[in-house]
CSV table of C-alpha atoms in Angstrom, one decimal:
chain,number,residue,atom,x,y,z
S,18,MET,CA,146.1,133.6,110.6
S,19,LYS,CA,144.8,134.9,114.1
S,20,ALA,CA,143.4,137.7,112.5
S,21,LEU,CA,141.5,135.9,110.3
S,22,ILE,CA,140.1,133.9,113.5
S,23,VAL,CA,139.5,137.4,115.5
S,24,LEU,CA,137.7,138.7,112.5
S,25,VAL,CA,135.5,135.7,111.8
S,26,ALA,CA,134.5,135.8,115.4
S,27,ALA,CA,134.0,139.6,115.5
S,28,GLY,CA,131.8,139.4,112.5
S,29,THR,CA,129.3,136.4,113.7
S,30,LEU,CA,129.4,138.5,117.3
S,31,LEU,CA,128.2,141.5,115.5
S,32,THR,CA,125.5,139.7,112.9
S,33,GLY,CA,124.3,137.9,115.7
S,34,ALA,CA,124.5,134.9,113.3
S,35,ALA,CA,126.2,131.6,113.5
S,36,ALA,CA,127.8,129.7,110.9
S,37,VAL,CA,125.8,127.0,110.6
S,38,PRO,CA,125.6,124.8,107.1
S,39,GLU,CA,122.1,124.6,105.7
S,40,ALA,CA,122.6,120.7,105.4
S,41,VAL,CA,122.4,120.3,108.9
S,42,ALA,CA,119.2,122.9,109.6
S,43,THR,CA,116.9,121.3,107.1
S,44,PRO,CA,117.2,117.3,106.1
S,45,ALA,CA,117.2,116.9,102.3
S,46,ARG,CA,114.6,114.1,102.7
S,47,PRO,CA,112.2,112.6,105.1
S,48,ALA,CA,112.9,109.1,106.5
S,49,GLY,CA,111.6,106.7,104.6
S,50,VAL,CA,111.4,103.0,103.4
S,51,VAL,CA,110.6,101.7,100.0
S,52,GLY,CA,111.0,98.3,97.9
S,53,TRP,CA,109.3,95.1,97.7
S,54,ALA,CA,110.6,91.5,98.7
S,55,GLN,CA,109.9,88.2,98.8
S,56,ILE,CA,110.8,86.4,102.1
S,57,ARG,CA,112.1,83.2,103.5
S,58,PHE,CA,109.8,82.1,106.9
S,59,HIS,CA,110.9,79.1,108.2
S,60,TYR,CA,107.8,78.1,109.5
S,61,ALA,CA,106.4,78.1,105.9
S,62,PRO,CA,109.4,77.2,103.8
S,63,ASN,CA,106.8,76.5,100.8
S,64,ASP,CA,104.8,79.3,101.1
S,65,ASP,CA,105.4,82.5,99.1
S,66,ILE,CA,105.8,85.5,101.0
S,67,ARG,CA,106.0,89.2,99.7
S,68,PHE,CA,105.9,92.8,101.3
S,69,ARG,CA,106.3,96.0,99.5
S,70,PHE,CA,107.0,99.5,101.3
S,71,ASP,CA,106.1,103.1,100.1
S,72,ALA,CA,106.4,104.5,103.8
S,73,HIS,CA,107.7,108.5,104.5
S,74,ALA,CA,108.0,110.7,107.6
S,75,ALA,CA,105.3,113.0,108.0
S,76,ALA,CA,106.2,114.4,111.3
S,77,PHE,CA,103.3,116.1,113.4
S,78,THR,CA,100.5,115.6,111.3
S,79,ARG,CA,98.5,113.2,113.1
S,80,PRO,CA,96.8,115.0,116.1
S,81,THR,CA,95.4,112.8,119.2
S,82,PRO,CA,94.1,113.9,122.3
S,83,GLN,CA,97.7,112.7,123.9
S,84,ALA,CA,99.6,114.7,121.0
S,85,PRO,CA,97.7,117.3,119.6
S,86,SER,CA,100.2,118.8,117.8
S,87,GLY,CA,101.2,115.1,116.4
S,88,LEU,CA,104.3,113.1,116.7
S,89,PRO,CA,107.9,113.2,115.4
S,90,THR,CA,107.5,109.4,114.0
S,91,ASP,CA,103.7,110.3,111.8
S,92,ALA,CA,103.9,108.9,108.7
S,93,ARG,CA,102.3,108.0,105.6
S,94,GLY,CA,102.2,105.3,102.7
S,95,THR,CA,101.2,102.0,102.1
S,96,VAL,CA,102.3,98.6,102.9
S,97,HIS,CA,101.2,95.6,100.7
S,98,PHE,CA,101.7,92.0,101.6
S,99,SER,CA,100.5,88.7,100.2
S,100,HIS,CA,100.9,85.0,101.6
S,101,ARG,CA,100.4,82.5,98.3
S,102,ILE,CA,99.7,78.8,99.9
S,103,GLY,CA,99.2,76.7,97.6
S,104,ASP,CA,96.7,77.5,94.8
S,105,THR,CA,95.5,80.4,97.4
S,106,THR,CA,96.6,84.0,98.0
S,107,PHE,CA,95.9,86.3,100.6
S,108,ARG,CA,96.3,89.8,100.1
S,109,VAL,CA,96.5,92.9,102.5
S,110,GLU,CA,96.8,96.3,102.1
S,111,ALA,CA,97.5,98.9,105.4
S,112,ALA,CA,97.8,102.2,105.6
S,113,VAL,CA,101.2,103.6,107.6
S,114,GLU,CA,101.2,105.6,110.3
S,115,CYS,CA,104.7,105.4,111.9
S,116,LEU,CA,107.8,105.1,110.9
S,117,LEU,CA,111.0,105.3,113.0
S,118,THR,CA,114.9,105.1,111.2
S,119,GLY,CA,117.7,104.4,112.8
S,120,GLY,CA,120.9,103.8,110.5
S,121,PRO,CA,119.9,100.9,108.2
S,122,SER,CA,117.0,100.0,109.9
S,123,ALA,CA,113.1,100.7,110.3
S,124,THR,CA,110.6,100.2,112.2
S,125,VAL,CA,106.7,101.0,110.9
S,126,THR,CA,103.4,100.2,111.9
S,127,ALA,CA,100.2,100.4,110.1
S,128,LEU,CA,96.2,99.7,110.1
S,129,VAL,CA,95.0,97.4,107.6
S,130,THR,CA,92.7,99.2,105.2
S,131,SER,CA,91.7,95.9,103.3
S,132,THR,CA,92.1,92.0,103.0
S,133,SER,CA,91.2,89.2,101.3
S,134,HIS,CA,90.4,87.3,104.4
S,135,GLY,CA,89.6,87.8,108.1
S,136,GLN,CA,93.0,86.6,109.7
S,137,LEU,CA,93.9,90.4,109.8
S,138,PRO,CA,91.1,92.0,109.8
S,139,THR,CA,90.4,96.1,108.6
S,140,GLY,CA,91.5,98.0,111.3
S,141,MET,CA,94.1,96.2,113.2
S,142,ARG,CA,97.4,97.4,113.2
S,143,VAL,CA,100.2,95.4,112.0
S,144,GLY,CA,104.2,96.2,112.7
S,145,PHE,CA,107.4,95.5,110.5
S,146,SER,CA,111.0,95.9,110.7
S,147,VAL,CA,113.0,96.6,107.8
S,148,LEU,CA,117.3,95.9,108.1
S,149,ASP,CA,118.2,97.3,104.9
S,150,ALA,CA,122.1,95.1,104.1
S,151,ASP,CA,123.5,93.1,101.9
S,152,GLN,CA,120.8,90.3,102.3
S,153,ASP,CA,117.9,92.6,103.6
S,154,ARG,CA,115.9,91.0,106.5
S,155,MET,CA,112.2,91.9,108.2
S,156,GLY,CA,110.0,90.9,110.6
S,157,PHE,CA,106.4,91.3,111.0
S,158,SER,CA,104.3,91.3,114.3
S,159,TRP,CA,102.2,88.1,113.8
S,160,GLY,CA,105.0,86.2,112.1
S,161,LEU,CA,106.4,84.7,115.9
S,162,ALA,CA,105.3,87.7,118.2
S,163,ASP,CA,101.9,87.9,119.8
S,164,GLY,CA,100.6,91.1,117.5
S,165,THR,CA,97.5,91.9,119.4
S,166,ASP,CA,97.4,95.1,121.4
S,167,LEU,CA,100.4,96.1,119.2
S,168,ARG,CA,101.6,99.8,119.8
S,169,PRO,CA,102.5,102.6,117.5
S,170,CYS,CA,106.0,102.0,115.9
S,171,LEU,CA,106.9,98.8,117.7
S,172,ALA,CA,107.6,95.8,115.7
S,173,PRO,CA,109.9,92.6,116.3
S,174,ALA,CA,113.1,92.4,115.0
S,175,PRO,CA,114.1,91.3,111.5
S,176,PHE,CA,113.5,87.5,111.5
S,177,ALA,CA,113.4,86.7,107.9
S,178,PRO,CA,115.7,86.8,105.3
S,179,THR,CA,114.5,87.8,101.8
S,180,VAL,CA,115.1,86.1,99.0
S,181,ARG,CA,114.3,88.2,96.2
S,182,GLY,CA,113.7,91.8,96.0
S,183,ASP,CA,115.1,95.1,97.8
S,184,PHE,CA,114.5,97.2,100.5
S,185,THR,CA,115.7,100.9,101.0
S,186,VAL,CA,115.9,102.4,104.4
S,187,HIS,CA,116.4,106.4,104.2
S,188,HIS,CA,117.6,107.5,107.7
S,189,ALA,CA,116.8,110.8,109.1
S,190,ASP,CA,116.5,111.8,112.6
S,191,ALA,CA,113.1,112.5,113.9
S,192,PRO,CA,112.8,116.3,114.1
S,193,LEU,CA,112.0,118.3,116.5
S,194,PRO,CA,108.7,120.2,117.7
S,195,ARG,CA,108.3,123.8,115.9
């Protein structure tokens, strides 16, 4: 056995290569949040509030003056949400800009691209948190917190339980710069 270990070590020294499994070097897929759910918001118990996520990490794809190569949290995709109050349904669509995952939880921010009302105007940044668990939960920046002047990748804790639907969070570590 000692001879085998010495041969493997010598082979590594001679080739200059370390034995690193390929799965460690390259993640199988980027982080993401997908799915839809209806939530229970205890401040509006009779309203029908639904969220749909199709958000995927796209690291270093959104250059800014502060980060010319982009950030490891850059992302793309869409978030749709609707809020029915009585016979009126308000709808919003937003373009995902940032995604960060940690195990079964995710934080997403997006910029409103279309709205059926003026409460969340076009261009406004909105934040979401998702917990993928036996009973999923989520939070949204205008629900219980002051969502004005929201920074990318920030959102309140997932305060609202789902009543129907399912979110799936796929965690992947944020990549290092190239």
